[in-house]
Short mmCIF file of C-alpha atoms in Angstrom, two decimals:
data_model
loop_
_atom_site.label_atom_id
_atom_site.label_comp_id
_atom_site.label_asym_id
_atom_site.label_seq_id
_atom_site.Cartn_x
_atom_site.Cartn_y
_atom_site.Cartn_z
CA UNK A 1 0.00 0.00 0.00
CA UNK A 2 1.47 3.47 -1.37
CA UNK A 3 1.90 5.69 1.76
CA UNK A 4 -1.04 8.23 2.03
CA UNK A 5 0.70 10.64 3.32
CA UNK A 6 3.43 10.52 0.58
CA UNK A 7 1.73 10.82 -1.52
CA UNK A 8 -0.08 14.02 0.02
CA UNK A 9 3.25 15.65 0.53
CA UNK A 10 4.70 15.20 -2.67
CA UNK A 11 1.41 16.02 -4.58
CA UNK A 12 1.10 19.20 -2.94
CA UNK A 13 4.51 20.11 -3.44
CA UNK A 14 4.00 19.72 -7.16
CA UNK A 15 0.85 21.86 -7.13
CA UNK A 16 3.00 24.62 -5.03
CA UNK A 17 6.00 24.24 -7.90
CA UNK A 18 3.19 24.85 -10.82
CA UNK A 19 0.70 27.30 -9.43
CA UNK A 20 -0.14 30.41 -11.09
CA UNK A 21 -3.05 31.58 -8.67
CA UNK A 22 -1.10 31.12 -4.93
CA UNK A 23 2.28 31.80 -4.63
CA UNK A 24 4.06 30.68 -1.39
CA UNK A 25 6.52 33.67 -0.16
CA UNK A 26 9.32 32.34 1.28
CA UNK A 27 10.13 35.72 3.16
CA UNK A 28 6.53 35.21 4.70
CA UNK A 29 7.29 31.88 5.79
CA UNK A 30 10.69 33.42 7.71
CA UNK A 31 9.06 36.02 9.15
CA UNK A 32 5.97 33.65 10.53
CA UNK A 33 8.85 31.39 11.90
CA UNK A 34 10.53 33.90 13.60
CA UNK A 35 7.28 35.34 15.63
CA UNK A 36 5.67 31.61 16.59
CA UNK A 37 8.67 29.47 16.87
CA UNK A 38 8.19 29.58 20.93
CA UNK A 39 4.74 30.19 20.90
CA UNK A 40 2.68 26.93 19.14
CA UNK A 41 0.18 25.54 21.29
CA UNK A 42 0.38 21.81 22.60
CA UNK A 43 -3.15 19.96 21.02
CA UNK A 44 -5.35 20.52 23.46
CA UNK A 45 -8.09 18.63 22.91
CA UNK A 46 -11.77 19.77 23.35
CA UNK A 47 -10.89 22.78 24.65
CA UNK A 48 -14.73 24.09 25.13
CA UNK A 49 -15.90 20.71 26.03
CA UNK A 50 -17.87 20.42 22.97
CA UNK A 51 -17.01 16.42 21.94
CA UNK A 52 -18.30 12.81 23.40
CA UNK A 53 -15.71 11.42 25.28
CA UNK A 54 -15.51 8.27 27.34
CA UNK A 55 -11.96 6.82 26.89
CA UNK A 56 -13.44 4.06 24.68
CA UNK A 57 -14.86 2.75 21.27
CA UNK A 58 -17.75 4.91 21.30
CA UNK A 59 -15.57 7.85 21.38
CA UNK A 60 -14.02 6.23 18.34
CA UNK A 61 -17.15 6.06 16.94
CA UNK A 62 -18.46 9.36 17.54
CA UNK A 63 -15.43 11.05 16.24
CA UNK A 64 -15.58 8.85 12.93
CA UNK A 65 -19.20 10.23 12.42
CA UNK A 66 -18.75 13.52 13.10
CA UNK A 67 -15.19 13.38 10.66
CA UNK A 68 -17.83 12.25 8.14
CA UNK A 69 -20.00 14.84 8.41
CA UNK A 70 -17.13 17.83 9.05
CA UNK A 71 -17.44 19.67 5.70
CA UNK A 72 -19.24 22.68 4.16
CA UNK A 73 -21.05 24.88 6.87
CA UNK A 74 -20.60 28.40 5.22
CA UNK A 75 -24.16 28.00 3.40
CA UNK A 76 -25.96 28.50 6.30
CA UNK A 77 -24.23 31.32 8.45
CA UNK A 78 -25.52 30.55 11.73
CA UNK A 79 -24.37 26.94 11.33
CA UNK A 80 -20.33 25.60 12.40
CA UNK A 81 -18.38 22.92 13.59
CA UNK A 82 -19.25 23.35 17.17
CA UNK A 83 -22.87 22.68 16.72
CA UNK A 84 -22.29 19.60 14.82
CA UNK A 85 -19.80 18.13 17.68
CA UNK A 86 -21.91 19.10 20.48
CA UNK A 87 -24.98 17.96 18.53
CA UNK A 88 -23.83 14.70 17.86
CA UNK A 89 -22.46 14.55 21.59
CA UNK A 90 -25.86 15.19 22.92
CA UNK A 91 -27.25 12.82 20.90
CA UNK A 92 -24.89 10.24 22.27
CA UNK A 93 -25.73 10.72 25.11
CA UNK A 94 -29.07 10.40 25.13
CA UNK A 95 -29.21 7.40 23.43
CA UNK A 96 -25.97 5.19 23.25
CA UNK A 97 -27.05 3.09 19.72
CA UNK A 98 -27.54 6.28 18.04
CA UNK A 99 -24.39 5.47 15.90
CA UNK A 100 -24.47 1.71 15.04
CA UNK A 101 -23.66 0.73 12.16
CA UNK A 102 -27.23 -0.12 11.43
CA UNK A 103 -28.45 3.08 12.07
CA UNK A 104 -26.37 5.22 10.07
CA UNK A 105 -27.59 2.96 7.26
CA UNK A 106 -30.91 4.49 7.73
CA UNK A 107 -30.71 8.19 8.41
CA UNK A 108 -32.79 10.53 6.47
CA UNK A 109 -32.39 14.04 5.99
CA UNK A 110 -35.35 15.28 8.35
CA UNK A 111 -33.89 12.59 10.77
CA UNK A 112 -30.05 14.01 10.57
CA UNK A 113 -31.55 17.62 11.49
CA UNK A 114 -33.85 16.32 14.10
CA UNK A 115 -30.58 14.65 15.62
CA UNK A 116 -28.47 17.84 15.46
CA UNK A 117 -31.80 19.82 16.47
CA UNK A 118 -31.10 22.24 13.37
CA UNK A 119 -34.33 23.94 12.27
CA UNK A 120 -33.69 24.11 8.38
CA UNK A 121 -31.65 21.77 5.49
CA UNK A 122 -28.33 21.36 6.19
CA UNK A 123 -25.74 22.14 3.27
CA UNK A 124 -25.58 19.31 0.84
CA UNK A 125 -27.80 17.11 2.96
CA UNK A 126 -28.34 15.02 1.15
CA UNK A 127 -24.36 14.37 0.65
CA UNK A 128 -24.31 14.09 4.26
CA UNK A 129 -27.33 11.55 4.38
CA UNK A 130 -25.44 9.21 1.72
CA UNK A 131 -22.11 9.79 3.54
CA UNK A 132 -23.72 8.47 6.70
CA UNK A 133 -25.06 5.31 4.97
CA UNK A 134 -21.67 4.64 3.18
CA UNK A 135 -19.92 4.83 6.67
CA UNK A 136 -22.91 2.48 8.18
CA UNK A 137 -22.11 0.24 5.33
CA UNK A 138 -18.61 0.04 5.70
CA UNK A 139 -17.89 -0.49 9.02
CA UNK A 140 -20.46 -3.41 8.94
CA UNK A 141 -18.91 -5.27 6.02
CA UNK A 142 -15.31 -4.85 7.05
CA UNK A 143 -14.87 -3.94 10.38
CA UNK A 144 -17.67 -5.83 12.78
CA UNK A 145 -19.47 -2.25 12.31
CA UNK A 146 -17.39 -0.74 15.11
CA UNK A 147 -14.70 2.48 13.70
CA UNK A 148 -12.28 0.92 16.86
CA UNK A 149 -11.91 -2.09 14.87
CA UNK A 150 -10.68 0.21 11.95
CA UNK A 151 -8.55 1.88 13.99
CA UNK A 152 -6.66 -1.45 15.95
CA UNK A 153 -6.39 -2.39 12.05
CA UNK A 154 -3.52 0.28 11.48
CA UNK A 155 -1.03 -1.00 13.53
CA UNK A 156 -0.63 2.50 15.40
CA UNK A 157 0.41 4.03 11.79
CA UNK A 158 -1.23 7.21 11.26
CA UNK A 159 -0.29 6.96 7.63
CA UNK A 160 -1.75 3.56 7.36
CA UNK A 161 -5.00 4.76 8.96
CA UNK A 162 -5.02 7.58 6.24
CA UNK A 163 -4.90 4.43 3.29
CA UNK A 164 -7.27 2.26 5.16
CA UNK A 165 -10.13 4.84 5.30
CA UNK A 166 -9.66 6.33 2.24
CA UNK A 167 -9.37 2.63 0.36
CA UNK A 168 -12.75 1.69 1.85
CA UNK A 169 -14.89 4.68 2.44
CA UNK A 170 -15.33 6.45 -1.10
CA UNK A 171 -16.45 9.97 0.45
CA UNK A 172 -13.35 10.33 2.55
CA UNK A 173 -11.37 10.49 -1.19
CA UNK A 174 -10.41 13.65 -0.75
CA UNK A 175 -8.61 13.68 -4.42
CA UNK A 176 -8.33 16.44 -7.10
CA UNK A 177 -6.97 16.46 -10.99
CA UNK A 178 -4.73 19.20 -11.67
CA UNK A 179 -2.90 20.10 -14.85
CA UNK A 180 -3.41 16.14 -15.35
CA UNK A 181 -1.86 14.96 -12.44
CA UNK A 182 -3.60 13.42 -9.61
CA UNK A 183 -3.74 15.31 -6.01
CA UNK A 184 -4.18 13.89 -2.58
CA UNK A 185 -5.25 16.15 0.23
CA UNK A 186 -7.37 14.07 2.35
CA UNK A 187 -8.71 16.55 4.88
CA UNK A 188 -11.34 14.39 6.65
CA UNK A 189 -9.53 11.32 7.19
CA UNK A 190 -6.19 13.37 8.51
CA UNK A 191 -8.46 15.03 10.91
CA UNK A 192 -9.59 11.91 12.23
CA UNK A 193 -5.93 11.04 13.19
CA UNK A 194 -5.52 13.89 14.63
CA UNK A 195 -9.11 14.04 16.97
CA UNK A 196 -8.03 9.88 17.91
CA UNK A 197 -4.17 11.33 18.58
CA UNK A 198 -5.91 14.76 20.75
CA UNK A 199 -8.79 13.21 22.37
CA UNK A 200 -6.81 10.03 23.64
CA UNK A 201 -3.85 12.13 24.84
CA UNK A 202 -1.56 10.24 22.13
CA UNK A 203 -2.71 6.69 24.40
CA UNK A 204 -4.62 3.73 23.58
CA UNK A 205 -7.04 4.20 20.03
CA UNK A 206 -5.15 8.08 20.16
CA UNK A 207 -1.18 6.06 19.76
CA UNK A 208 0.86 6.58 16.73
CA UNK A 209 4.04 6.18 15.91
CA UNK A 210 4.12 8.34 12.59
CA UNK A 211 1.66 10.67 14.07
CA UNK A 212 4.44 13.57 12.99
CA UNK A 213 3.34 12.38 9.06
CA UNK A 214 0.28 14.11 9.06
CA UNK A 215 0.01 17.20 7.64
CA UNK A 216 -2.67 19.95 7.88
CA UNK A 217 -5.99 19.96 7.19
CA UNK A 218 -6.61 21.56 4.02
CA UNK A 219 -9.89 23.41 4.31
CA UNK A 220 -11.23 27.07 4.13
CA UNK A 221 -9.75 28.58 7.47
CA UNK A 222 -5.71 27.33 6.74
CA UNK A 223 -5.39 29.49 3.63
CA UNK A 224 -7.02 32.45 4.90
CA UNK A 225 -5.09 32.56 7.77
CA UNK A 226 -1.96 32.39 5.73
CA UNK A 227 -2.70 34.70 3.27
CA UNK A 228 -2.91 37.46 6.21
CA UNK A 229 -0.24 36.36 7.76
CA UNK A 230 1.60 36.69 4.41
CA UNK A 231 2.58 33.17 3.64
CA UNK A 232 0.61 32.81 0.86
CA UNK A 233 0.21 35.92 -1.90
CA UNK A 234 -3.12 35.26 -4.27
CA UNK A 235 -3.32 36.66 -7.60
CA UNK A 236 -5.47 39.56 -8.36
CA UNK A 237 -8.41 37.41 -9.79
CA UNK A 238 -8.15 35.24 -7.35
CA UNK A 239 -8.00 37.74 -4.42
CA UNK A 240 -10.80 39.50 -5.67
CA UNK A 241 -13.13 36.64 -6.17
CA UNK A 242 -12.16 35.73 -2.71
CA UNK A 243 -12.55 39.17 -1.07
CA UNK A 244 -16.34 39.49 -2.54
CA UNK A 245 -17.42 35.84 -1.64
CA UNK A 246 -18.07 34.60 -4.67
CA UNK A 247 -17.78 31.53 -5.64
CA UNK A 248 -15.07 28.71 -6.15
CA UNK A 249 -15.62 26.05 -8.52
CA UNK A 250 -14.84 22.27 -6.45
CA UNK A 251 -11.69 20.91 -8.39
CA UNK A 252 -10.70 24.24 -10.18
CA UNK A 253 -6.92 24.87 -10.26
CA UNK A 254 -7.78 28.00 -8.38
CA UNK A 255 -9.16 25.56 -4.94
CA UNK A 256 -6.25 23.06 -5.89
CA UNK A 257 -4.16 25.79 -5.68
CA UNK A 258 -5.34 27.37 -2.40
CA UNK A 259 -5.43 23.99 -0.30
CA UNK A 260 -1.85 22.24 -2.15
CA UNK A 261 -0.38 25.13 -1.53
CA UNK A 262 -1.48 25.62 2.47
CA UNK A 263 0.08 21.97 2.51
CA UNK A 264 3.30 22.73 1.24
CA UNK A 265 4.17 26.46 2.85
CA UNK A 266 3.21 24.91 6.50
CA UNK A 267 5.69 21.83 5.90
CA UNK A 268 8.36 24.49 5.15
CA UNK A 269 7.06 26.50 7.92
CA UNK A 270 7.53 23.42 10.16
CA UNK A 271 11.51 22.31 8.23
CA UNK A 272 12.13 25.98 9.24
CA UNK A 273 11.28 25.57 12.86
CA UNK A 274 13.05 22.70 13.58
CA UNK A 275 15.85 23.93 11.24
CA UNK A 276 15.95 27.33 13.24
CA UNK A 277 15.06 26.02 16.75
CA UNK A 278 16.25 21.94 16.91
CA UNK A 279 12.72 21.51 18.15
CA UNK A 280 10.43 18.88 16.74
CA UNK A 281 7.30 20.40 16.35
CA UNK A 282 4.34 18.61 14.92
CA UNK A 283 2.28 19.89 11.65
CA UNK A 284 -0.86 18.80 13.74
CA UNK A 285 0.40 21.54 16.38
CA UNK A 286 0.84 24.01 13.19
CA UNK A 287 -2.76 23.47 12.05
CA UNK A 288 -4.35 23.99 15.64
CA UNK A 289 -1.71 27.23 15.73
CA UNK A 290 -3.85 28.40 12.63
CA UNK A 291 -6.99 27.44 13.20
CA UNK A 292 -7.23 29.31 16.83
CA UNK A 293 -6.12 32.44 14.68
CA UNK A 294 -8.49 31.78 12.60
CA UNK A 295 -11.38 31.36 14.58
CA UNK A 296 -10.20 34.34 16.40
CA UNK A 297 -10.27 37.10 13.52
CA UNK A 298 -14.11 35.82 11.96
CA UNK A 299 -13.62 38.60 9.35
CA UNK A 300 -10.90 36.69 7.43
CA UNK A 301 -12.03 36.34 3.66
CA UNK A 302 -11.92 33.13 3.07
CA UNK A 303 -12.82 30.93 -0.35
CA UNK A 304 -16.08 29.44 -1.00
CA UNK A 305 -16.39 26.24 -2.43
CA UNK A 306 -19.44 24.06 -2.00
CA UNK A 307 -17.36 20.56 -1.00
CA UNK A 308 -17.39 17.18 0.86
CA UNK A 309 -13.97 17.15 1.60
CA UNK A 310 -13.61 20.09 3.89
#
């Protein structure tokens, strides 16, 4: 089995050598380096209390459904990641089946919202719906319907985790085409890793020993944040579609672009850091750096693109 994670790395950095939309400025990078190299949070894990935990398979479980449904809330403005974790928590906890296998083979829409207690459509719920039944499926043909079983399966390789769950669950093929070459950015199933590795405390279903091959999670908040911060430079078009919230076609060069390239500038970032410092610092750590900043300047342009994967 090609390594996953390779293959993300060395994708991305081909995207970032052939990109005409998002240009990586090494300068940026530097600068970046030199004001966070002391600064980058340890993961710490559920933070605001928002996720199921229990130290055991259900908490496997629960964070393999919610990684399945973590894409695509922008639609609906009043809608984000926090209501999905806590509403899938509280769910849980009502009612401890509410994720067998069997079960997720027979959501419905209406159902799904009822669940999350969201008064309207979610985006692309019907996506969701089928993504729910596909993970039902899978887990019940392959893995004695339980996402721990998937997990012990990986022989505490983050990397193989990555290949599993992409080789058997279609939606978590988080793959683009781009100037004829194939692209790997598997956002979903990364971030799985990485909630197992945070949530466990890096023990138990959370151990890996290549947990330092992950890389970020390629989504809408990562590029953003770098653009301010001045690792990444978009080109006019692209800035300006960006800056007026228009649009972004799934599998354009101009998305490619954006996510590849947030791949590649954050494993300089980190080569720089340990180049610079000696210290060891973990891309997972890089992409929780980020995402914090993110969350805390909600103004941030970011691109829309009506996706799956992120």
């Amino acid at each position: 089995m090609k390594n996953a994670m390779e293959e993300v790395r060395v994708s991305a950095a081909w995207v970032a050598g052939r990109s005409s939309h998002v240009l990586v400025d090494s300068s940026g990078i530097e600068k970046v380096v030199e004001t966070i190299q002391d600064n980058i949070p340890k993961v710490e894990w559920d933070f605001e209390g928002i996720h199921y935990f229990d130290n055991g398979p259900l908490t496997v479980q629960y964070l393999f459904v919610l990684d399945a449904l973590n894409f695509c809330f922008w639609p609906d403005k009043d809608l984000n990641y926090d209501n999905l974790a806590l509403g899938l928590k509280e769910a849980l906890e009502k009612d401890k089946s509410v994720f067998d296998a069997d079960q997720l083979q027979k959501y419905t829409g209406p159902q799904l919202r009822k669940l999350l207690k969201w008064p309207r459509p979610l985006p692309l719920e019907d996506e969701r719906v089928r993504l729910l039944h596909e993970v039902g499926f899978e887990l019940e043909r392959s893995f004695g319907g339980k996402a721990s079983n998937l997990v012990e399966s990986c022989g505490k390789s983050a990397a193989k985790l990555v290949s599993l769950i992409t080789s058997h669950f279609p939606g978590f093929r988080d793959h683009a085409v781009y100037k004829g070459r194939q692209v790997f950015l598997y956002k979903r199933a990364q971030i799985f890793v990485a909630d197992l590795y945070g949530a466990f405390k890096g023990q138990g279903y959370g151990e890996f020993i290549d947990i330092s091959s992950i890389t970020i999670f390629a989504d809408y908040i990562v590029p953003a944040v770098l653009r301010q911060l001045g690792v990444l430079r978009y080109s006019s078009s692209l800035a300006s579609i960006v800056d007026t919230n228009n649009e972004i076609g799934s599998g354009s060069e101009e998305e490619v672009e954006l996510r590849a390239c947030s791949i590649y500038a954050v494993e300089k970032m980190r080569d720089l850091i340990r180049r610079k410092s000696g210290k060891q610092v973990l891309t997972v750590e890089l992409d929780l750096w980020l995402w914090s900043f993110g969350v805390q300047c909600p103004s941030l342009p970011y691109h829309r693109t009506l996706s799956i994967y992120y």
